Short mmCIF file of C-alpha atoms in Angstrom, two decimals:
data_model
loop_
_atom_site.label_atom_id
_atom_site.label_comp_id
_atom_site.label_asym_id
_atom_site.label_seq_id
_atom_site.Cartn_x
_atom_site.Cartn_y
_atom_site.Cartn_z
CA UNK A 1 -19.40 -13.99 -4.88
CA UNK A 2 -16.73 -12.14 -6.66
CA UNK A 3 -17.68 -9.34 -9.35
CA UNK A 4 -16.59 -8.66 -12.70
CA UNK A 5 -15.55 -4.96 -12.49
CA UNK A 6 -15.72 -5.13 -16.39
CA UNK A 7 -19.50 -5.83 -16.00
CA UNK A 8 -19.59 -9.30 -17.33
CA UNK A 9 -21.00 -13.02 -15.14
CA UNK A 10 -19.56 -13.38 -11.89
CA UNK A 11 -16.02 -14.61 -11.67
CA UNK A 12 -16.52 -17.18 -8.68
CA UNK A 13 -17.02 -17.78 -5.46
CA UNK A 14 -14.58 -17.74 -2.51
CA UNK A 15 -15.90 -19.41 1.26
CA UNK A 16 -16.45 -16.96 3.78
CA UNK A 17 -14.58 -17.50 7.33
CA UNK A 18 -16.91 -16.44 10.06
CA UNK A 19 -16.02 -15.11 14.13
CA UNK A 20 -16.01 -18.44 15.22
CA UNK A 21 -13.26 -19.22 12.50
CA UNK A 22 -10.92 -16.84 13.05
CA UNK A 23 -11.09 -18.14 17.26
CA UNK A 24 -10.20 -21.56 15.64
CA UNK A 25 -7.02 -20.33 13.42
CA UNK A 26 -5.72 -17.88 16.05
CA UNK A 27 -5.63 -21.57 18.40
CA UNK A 28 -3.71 -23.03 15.12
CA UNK A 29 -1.46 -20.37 15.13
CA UNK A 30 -0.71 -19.85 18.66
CA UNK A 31 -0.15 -24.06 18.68
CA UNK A 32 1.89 -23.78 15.52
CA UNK A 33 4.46 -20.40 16.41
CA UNK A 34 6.27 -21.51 19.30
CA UNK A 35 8.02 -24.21 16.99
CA UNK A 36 9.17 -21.46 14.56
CA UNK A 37 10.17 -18.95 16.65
CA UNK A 38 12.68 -21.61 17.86
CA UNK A 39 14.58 -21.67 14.75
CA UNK A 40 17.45 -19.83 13.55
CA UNK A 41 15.85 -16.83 10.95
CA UNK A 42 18.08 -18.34 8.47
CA UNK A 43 16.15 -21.21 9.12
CA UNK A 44 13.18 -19.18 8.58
CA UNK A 45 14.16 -17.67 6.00
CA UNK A 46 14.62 -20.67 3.94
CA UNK A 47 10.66 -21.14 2.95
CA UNK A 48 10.72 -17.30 2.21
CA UNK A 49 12.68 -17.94 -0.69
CA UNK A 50 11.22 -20.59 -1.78
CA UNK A 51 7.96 -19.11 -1.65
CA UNK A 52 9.37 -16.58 -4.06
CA UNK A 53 10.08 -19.27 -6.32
CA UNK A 54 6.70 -20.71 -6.32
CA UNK A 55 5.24 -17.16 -6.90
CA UNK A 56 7.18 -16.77 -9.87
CA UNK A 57 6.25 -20.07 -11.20
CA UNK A 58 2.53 -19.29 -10.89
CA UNK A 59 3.33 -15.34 -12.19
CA UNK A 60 1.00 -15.34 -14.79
CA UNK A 61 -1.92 -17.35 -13.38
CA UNK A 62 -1.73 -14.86 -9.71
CA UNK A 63 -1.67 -11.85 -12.14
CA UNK A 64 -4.50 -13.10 -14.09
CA UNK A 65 -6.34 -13.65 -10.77
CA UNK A 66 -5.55 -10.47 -9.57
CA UNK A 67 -6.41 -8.33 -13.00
CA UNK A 68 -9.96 -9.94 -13.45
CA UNK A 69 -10.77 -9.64 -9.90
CA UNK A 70 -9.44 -5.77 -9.69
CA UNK A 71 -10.10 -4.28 -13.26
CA UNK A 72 -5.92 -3.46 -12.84
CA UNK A 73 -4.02 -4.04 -15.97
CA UNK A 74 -2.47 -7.56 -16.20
CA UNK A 75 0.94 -5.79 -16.94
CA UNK A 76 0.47 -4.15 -13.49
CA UNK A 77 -0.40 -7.37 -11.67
CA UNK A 78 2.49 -8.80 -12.99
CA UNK A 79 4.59 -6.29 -11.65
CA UNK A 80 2.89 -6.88 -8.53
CA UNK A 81 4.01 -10.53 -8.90
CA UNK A 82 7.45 -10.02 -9.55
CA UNK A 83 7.55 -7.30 -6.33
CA UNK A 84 6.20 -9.71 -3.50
CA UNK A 85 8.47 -12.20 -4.53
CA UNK A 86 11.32 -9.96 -4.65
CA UNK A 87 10.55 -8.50 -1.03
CA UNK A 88 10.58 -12.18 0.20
CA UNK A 89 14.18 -12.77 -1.22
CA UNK A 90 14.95 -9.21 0.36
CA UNK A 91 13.48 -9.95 3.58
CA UNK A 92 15.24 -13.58 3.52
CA UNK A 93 18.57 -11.98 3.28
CA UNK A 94 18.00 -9.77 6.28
CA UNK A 95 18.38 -13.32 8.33
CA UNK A 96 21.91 -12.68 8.95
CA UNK A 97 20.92 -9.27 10.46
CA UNK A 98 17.33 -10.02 12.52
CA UNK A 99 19.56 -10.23 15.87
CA UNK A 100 19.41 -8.42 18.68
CA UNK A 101 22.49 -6.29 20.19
CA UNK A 102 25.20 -6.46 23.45
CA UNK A 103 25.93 -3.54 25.38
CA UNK A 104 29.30 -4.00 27.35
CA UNK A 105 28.58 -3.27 31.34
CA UNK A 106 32.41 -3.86 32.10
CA UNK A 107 34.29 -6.71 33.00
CA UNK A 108 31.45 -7.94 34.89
CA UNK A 109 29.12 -7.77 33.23
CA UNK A 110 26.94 -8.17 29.84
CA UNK A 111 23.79 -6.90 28.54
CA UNK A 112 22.16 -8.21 25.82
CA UNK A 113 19.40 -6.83 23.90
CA UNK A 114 17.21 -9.41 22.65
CA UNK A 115 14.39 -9.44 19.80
CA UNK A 116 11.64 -11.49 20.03
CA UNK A 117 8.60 -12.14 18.24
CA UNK A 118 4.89 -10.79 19.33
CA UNK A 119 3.13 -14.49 18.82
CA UNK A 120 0.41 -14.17 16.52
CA UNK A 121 0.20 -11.33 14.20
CA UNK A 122 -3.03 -10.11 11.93
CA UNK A 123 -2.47 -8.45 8.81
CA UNK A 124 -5.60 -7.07 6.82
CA UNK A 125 -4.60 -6.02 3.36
CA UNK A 126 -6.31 -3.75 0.52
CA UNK A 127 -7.92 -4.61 -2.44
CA UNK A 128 -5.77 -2.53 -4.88
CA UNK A 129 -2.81 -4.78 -4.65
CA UNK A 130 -4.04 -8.28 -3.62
CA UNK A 131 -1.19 -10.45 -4.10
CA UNK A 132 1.75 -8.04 -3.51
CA UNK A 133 -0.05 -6.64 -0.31
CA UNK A 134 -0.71 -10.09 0.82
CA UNK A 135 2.64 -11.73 -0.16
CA UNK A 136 4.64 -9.62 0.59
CA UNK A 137 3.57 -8.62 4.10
CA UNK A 138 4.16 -12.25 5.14
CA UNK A 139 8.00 -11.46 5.11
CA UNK A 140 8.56 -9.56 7.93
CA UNK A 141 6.35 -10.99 10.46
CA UNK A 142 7.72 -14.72 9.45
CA UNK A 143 11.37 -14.13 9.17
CA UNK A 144 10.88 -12.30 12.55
CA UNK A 145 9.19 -15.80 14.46
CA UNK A 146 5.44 -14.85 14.45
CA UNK A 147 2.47 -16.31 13.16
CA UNK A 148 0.45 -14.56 10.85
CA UNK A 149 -3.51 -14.59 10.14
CA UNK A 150 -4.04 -12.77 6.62
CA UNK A 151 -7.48 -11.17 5.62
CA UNK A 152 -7.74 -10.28 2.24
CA UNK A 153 -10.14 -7.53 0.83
CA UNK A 154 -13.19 -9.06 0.34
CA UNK A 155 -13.16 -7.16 -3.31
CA UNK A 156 -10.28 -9.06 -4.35
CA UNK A 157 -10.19 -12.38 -2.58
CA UNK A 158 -8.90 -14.99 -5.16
CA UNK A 159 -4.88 -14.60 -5.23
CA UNK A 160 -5.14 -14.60 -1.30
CA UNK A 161 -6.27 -18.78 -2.10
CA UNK A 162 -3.77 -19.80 -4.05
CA UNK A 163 -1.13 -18.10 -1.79
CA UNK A 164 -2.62 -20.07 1.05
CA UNK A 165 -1.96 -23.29 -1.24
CA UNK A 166 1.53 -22.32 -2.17
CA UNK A 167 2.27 -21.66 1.76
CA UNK A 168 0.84 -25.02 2.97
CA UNK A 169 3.79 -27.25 3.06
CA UNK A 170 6.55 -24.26 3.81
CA UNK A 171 5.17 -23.67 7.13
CA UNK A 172 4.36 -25.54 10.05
CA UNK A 173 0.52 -26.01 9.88
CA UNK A 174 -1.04 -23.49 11.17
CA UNK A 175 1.58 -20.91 10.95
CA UNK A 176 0.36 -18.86 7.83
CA UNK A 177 -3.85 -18.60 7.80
CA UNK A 178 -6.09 -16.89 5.66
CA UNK A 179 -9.57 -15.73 6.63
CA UNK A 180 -11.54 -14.32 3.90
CA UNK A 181 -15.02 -12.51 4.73
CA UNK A 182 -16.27 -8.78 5.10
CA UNK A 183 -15.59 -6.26 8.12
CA UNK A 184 -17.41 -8.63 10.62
CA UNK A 185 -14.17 -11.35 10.31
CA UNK A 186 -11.72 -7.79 10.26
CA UNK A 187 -13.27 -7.38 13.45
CA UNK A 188 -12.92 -10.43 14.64
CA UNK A 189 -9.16 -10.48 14.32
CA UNK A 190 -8.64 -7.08 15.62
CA UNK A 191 -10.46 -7.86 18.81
CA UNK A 192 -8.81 -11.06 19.35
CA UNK A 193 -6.94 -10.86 22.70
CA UNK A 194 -4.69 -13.35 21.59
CA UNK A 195 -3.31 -11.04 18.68
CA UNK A 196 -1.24 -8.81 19.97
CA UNK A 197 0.47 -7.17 16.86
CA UNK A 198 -1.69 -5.62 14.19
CA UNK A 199 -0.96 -4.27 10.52
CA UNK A 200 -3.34 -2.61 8.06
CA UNK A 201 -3.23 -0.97 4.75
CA UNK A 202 -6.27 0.90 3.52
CA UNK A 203 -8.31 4.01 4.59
CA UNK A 204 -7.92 6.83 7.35
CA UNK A 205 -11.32 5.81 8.41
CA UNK A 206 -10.86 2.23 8.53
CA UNK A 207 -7.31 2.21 9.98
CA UNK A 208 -8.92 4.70 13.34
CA UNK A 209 -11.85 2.03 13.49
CA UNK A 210 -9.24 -0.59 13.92
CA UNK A 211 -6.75 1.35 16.13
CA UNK A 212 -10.09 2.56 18.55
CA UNK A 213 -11.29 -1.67 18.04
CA UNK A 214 -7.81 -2.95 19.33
CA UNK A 215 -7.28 -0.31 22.10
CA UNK A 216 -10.62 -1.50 23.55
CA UNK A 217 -9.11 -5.13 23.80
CA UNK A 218 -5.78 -4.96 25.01
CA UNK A 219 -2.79 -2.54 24.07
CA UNK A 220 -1.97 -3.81 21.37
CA UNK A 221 1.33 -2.98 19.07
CA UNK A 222 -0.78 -1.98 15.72
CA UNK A 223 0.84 0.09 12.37
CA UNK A 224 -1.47 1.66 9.91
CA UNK A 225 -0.47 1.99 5.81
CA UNK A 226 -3.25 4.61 5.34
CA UNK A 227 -4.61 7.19 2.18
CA UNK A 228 -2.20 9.98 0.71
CA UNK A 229 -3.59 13.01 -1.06
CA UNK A 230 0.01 13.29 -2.45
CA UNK A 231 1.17 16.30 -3.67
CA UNK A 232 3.39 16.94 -7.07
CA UNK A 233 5.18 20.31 -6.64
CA UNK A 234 6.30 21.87 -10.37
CA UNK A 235 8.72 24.36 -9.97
CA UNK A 236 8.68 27.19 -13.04
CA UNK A 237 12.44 25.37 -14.53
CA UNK A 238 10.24 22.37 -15.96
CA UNK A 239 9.46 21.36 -19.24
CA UNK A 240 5.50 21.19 -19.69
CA UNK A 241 6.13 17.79 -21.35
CA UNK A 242 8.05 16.54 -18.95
CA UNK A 243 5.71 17.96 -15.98
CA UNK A 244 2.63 16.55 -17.96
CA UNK A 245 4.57 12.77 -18.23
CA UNK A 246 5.07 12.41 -14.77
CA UNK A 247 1.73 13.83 -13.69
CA UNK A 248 0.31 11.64 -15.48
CA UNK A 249 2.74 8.60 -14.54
CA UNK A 250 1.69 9.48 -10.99
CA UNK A 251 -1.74 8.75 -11.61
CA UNK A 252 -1.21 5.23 -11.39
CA UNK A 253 -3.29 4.62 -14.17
CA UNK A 254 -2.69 0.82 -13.93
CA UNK A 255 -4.75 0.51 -11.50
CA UNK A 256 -7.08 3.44 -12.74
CA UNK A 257 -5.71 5.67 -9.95
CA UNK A 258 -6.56 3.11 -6.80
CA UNK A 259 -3.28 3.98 -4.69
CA UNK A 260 -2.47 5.30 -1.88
CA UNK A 261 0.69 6.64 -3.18
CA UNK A 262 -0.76 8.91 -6.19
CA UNK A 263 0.09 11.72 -6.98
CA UNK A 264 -3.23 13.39 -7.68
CA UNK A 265 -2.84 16.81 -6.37
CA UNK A 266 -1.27 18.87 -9.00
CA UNK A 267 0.77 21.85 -8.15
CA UNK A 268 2.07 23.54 -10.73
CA UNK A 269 3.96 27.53 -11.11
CA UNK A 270 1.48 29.92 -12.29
CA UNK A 271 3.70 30.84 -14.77
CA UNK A 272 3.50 27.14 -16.41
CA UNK A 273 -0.13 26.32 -15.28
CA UNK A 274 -1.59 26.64 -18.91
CA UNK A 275 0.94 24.91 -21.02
CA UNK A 276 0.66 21.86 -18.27
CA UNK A 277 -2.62 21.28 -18.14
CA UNK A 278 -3.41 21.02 -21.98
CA UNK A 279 -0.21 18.58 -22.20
CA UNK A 280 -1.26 16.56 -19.46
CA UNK A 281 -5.47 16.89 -20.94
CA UNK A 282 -3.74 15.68 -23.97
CA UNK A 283 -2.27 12.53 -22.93
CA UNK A 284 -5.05 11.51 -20.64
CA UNK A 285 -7.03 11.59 -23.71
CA UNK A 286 -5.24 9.43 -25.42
CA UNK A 287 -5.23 6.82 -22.86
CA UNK A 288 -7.48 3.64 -24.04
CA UNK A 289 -10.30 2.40 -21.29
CA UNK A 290 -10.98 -1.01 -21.79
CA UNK A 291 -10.18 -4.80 -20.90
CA UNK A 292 -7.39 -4.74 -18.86
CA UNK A 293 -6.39 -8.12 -20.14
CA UNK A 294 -5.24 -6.18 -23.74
CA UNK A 295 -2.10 -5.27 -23.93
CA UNK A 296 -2.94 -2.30 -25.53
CA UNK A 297 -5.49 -0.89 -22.69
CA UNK A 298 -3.82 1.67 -20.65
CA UNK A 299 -6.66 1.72 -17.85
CA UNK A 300 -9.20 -0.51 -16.78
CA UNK A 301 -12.30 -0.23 -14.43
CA UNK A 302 -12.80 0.83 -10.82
CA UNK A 303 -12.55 -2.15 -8.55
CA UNK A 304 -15.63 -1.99 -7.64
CA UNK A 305 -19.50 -0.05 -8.10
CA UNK A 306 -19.33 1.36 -4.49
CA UNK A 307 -15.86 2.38 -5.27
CA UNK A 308 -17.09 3.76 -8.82
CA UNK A 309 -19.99 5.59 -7.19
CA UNK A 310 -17.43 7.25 -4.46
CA UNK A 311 -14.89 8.51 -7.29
CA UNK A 312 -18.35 10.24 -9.24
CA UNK A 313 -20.03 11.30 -6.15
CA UNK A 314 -16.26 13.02 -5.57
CA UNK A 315 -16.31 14.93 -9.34
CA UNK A 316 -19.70 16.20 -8.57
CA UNK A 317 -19.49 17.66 -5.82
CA UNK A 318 -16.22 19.49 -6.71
CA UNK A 319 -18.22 20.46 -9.81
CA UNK A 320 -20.86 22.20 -7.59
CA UNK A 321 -17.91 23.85 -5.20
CA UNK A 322 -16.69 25.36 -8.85
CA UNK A 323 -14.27 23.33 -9.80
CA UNK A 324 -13.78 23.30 -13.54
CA UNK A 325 -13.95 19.45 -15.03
CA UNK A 326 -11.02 19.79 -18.33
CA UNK A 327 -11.84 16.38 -19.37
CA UNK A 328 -13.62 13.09 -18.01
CA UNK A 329 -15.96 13.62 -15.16
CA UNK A 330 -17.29 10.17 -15.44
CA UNK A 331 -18.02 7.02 -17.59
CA UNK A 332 -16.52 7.31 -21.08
CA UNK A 333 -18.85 7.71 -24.22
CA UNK A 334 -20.03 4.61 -25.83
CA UNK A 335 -22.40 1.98 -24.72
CA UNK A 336 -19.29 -0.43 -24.61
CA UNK A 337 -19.02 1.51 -20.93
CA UNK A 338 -22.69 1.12 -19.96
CA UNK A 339 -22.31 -1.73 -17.69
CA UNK A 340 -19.47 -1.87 -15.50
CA UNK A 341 -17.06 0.11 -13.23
CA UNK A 342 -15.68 2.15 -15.58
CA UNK A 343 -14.54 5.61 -15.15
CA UNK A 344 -12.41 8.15 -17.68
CA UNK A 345 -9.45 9.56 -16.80
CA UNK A 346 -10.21 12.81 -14.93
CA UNK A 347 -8.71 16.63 -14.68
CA UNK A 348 -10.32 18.82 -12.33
CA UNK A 349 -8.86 22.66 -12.78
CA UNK A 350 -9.27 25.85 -10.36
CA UNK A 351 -9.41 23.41 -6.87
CA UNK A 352 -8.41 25.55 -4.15
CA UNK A 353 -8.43 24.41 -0.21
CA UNK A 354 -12.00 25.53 0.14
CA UNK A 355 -13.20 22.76 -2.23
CA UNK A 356 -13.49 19.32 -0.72
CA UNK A 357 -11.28 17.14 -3.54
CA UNK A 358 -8.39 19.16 -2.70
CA UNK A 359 -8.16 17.67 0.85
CA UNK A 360 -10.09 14.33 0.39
CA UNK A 361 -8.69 11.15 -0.63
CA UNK A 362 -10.76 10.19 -4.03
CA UNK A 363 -8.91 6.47 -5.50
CA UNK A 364 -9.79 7.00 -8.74
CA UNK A 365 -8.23 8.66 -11.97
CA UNK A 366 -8.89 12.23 -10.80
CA UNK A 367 -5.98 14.65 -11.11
CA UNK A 368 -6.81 18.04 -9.34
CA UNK A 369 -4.57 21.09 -10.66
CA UNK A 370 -3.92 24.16 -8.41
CA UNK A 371 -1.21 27.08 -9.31
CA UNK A 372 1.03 28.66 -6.99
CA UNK A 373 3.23 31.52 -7.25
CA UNK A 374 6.03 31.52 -4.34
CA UNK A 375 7.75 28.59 -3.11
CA UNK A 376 6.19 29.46 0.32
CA UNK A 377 2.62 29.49 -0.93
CA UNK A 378 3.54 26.32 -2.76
CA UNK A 379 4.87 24.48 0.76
CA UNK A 380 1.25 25.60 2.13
CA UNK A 381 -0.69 23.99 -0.50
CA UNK A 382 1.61 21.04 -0.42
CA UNK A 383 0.57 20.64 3.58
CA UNK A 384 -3.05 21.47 3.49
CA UNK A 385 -4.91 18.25 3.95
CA UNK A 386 -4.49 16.25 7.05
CA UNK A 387 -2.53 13.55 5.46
CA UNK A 388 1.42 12.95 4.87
CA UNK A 389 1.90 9.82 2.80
CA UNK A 390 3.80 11.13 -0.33
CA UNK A 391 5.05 14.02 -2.39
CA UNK A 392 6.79 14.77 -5.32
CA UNK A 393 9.11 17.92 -6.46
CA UNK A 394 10.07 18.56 -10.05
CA UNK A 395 13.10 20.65 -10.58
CA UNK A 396 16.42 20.61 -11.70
CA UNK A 397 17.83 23.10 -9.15
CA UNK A 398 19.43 21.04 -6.31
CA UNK A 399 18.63 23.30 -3.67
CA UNK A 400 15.02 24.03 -4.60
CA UNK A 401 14.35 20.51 -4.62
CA UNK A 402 16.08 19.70 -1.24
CA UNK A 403 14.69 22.81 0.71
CA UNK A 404 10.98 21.44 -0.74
CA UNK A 405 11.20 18.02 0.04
CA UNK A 406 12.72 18.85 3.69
CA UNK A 407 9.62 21.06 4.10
CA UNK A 408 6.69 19.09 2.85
CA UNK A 409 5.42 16.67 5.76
CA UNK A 410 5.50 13.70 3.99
CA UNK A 411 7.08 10.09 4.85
CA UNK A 412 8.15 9.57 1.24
CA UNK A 413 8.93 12.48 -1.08
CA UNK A 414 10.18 11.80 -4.67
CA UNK A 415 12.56 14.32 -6.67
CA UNK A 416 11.96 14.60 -10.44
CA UNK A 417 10.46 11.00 -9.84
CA UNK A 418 6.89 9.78 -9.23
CA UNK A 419 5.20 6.08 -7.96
CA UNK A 420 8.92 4.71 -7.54
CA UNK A 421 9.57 2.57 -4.27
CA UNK A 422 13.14 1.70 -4.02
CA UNK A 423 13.97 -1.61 -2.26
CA UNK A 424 15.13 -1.44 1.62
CA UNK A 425 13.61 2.46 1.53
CA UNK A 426 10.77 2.53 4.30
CA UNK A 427 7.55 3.19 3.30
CA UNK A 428 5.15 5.15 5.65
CA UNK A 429 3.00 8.75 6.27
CA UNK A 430 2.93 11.32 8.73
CA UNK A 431 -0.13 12.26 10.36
CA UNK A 432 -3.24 10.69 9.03
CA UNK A 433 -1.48 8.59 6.49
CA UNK A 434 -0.29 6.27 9.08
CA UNK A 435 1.72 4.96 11.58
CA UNK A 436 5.08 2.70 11.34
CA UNK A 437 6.65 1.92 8.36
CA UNK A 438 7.17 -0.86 5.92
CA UNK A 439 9.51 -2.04 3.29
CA UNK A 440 12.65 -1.95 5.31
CA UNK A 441 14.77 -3.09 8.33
CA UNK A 442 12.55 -1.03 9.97
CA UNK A 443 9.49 -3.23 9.34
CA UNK A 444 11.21 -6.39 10.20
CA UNK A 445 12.26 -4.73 13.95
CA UNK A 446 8.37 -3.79 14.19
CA UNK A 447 7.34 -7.61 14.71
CA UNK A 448 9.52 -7.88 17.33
CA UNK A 449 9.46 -6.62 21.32
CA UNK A 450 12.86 -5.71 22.55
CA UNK A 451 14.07 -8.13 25.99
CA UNK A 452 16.77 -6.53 27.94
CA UNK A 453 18.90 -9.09 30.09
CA UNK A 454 21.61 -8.13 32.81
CA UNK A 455 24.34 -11.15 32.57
CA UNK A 456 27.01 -11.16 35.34
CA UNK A 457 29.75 -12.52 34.22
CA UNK A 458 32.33 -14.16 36.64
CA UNK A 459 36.09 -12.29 36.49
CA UNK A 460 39.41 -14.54 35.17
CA UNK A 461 40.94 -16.22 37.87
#
């Protein structure tokens, strides 16, 4: 049964896979890959495209899908829409490239470096992004001659079906599967020996679960798109305006703060702490909670009520460690936000290291501010918390900005910039925020295993 994060009837059902499924599509798959790992990856990359096309002609009916199942604005979704079929026309174009490489051994012989798909791959996706996660993620793994088995978040299942539909006739059958269910069919596909290459976006905890699940089966390749407690460094040569747009920008407030690439730590000078936080209180107040369907709502609900009751259970507690709440702290006023997932946007001031939001991922609207005073104290702050997903410096001084985004241990650091992922850029944290990355070259070469072949070559007579 799928929720209504507004609060409203259930939106539908979608049919659960079980164990015994996923044994039956990894056969399908493994039957169904050797036949398109034997084309040319222009050849593959053909049905890419076209799946692009097909995305865009169903744009407003996946975003719909994806915005009543999520609470995330329908603007957003669209976005979403538009991305996942531009990384398929991306990832199409890298045919010409997906080869492998010669290394000249003299005149005789040749060694050739050969790339070759894994088999069948799993990829479990979050709910935050359903159809760009989902779509998306196909690219690589196809163009590159696998198989792929797709779970969906159980949260957001719906877009995940009609992708399914739109892949049916592009593939051989078989080739692209999706199993839909809870953590029992995520289990399922980790542990299946005959998946050998595994990718996951979502939580820290989830993502060592799987890695601890697969290691138990088999050594298995596996690449983790983890949580980011992302910093936003503001140097003292910023506008508070400007400070307070972006901070608030990289809030993600189209999908009310559910992203792993927030920026919800705000660290700001000392000297500009005051000034910021008022303009940033200012225009979170002003920020209309409701349908997510208007066009005129700038944030929606929380995905879902365990997801709503993590994000409060978060506030409170920094509340009782002394953090100071500057505005929201929970559901906004009104009985209109009785039922529901909803959640107003959120400032928490004075959070040091010692208090737990500082350091813990929250996925919600909550913006935490601390000050620094030295560009050294500010690098600490920046790289206290065990993850490294994203940052953000704001200055206009060249070297500033270069010296703090060389020192912040981070996998993706923007400069005067926030939420922006620039095509063919890989994607990916340090430390707890993940392993591998995606978006790039780089991801395509991660679904494949590298075959090194020693060619004698017979001398000119």
């Amino acid at each position: 049964m799928c929720e209504d994060p507004c609060g409203g009837p259930p939106l539908g059902r979608v049919r659960a896979s079980s164990p015994a499924d996923v044994d039956r599509a990894v056969a399908r798959a493994r039957r169904a890959q050797p036949e398109w790992a034997a084309l040319a990856p222009t050849a593959r990359a053909a049905p890419l495209a076209a799946l692009a096309a097909r995305l865009r002609d169903r744009r407003e009916e996946l975003a719909e899908l994806d915005a009543r199942d999520t609470g995330n604005l329908l603007r957003r979704m669209r976005a979403d829409v538009d991305m996942a079929a531009d990384t398929l026309e991306r990832f199409a174009g890298y045919a010409t490239v997906a080869t492998g490489s010669a290394v000249d051994g003299g005149a005789e012989r040749l060694h050739l470096v050969l790339r070759e798909p894994f088999g069948v791959v799993g990829r479990i996706v979050a709910f935050n992004h359903p159809l760009l996660f989902a779509a998306s993620r196909l690219a690589a793994p196809l163009l590159a001659g696998n198989a792929v088995l797709l779970k969906p978040s159980e949260v957001a299942p719906r877009s995940a079906e009609v992708l399914a539909e739109l892949c049916a006739d592009l593939f051989p059958d078989g080739l692209v599967q999706v199993v839909q269910g809870t953590a029992d069919v995520g289990r399922a596909l980790v542990a299946h020996p005959d998946v050998r290459r595994l990718a996951f976006i979502g939580s820290v905890a989830t993502g060592r679960t799987i890695a601890e699940a697969a290691a138990r089966v088999a050594v298995k390749t596996v690449t983790l798109e983890l949580g980011g407690k992302n910093p936003l460094v503001v140097c003292d040569d910023v506008p508070p305006e400007r400070a307070a747009e972006l901070a608030v920008r990289g809030l993600n407030l189209g999908t009310a703060g559910q992203s792993c690439g927030s920026t919800s730590r705000l660290l700001v000078h000392s000297s500009l702490h005051d000034a910021v936080v008022e303009a940033v209180v200012e225009r979170l107040r002003a920020v209309r909670v409701g349908d997510p369907l208007d066009p005129a709502t700038g944030m929606g609900p929380l995905s879902s009520a365990a997801q709503h009751g993590r994000v409060a259970a978060a506030v409170a507690r920094a509340r009782d460690q002394g953090a100071r709440v500057v505005t929201g702290g929970g559901r906004p006023p009104g009985p209109a936000y009785a039922a529901g997932n909803w959640f107003a946007p959120t400032v928490l001031d004075g959070v040091g290291p010692d208090i737990d939001v500082f350091r813990t991922e929250v996925f919600g609207p909550v913006l935490t501010v601390t000050p620094w005073r030295t560009p050294a104290e500010a690098v600490e702050l920046a790289n206290a918390t065990g993850y490294g997903l994203a940052a953000s410096v704001l200055t206009d001084r060249t070297g500033d900005a270069l010296a703090l985004a060389r020192a912040i241990d981070a996998g993706y650091v923007w400069v005067n910039d926030v939420s922006v992922h620039w095509p063919g850029l890989p994607f990916g944290g340090h430390r707890d925020s993940g392993v591998g990355t995606e978006e790039s070259l780089d991801e395509l070469t991660s679904y494949t295993q590298s075959k090194a072949v020693h060619l004698p070559v017979a001398r000119v007579t």
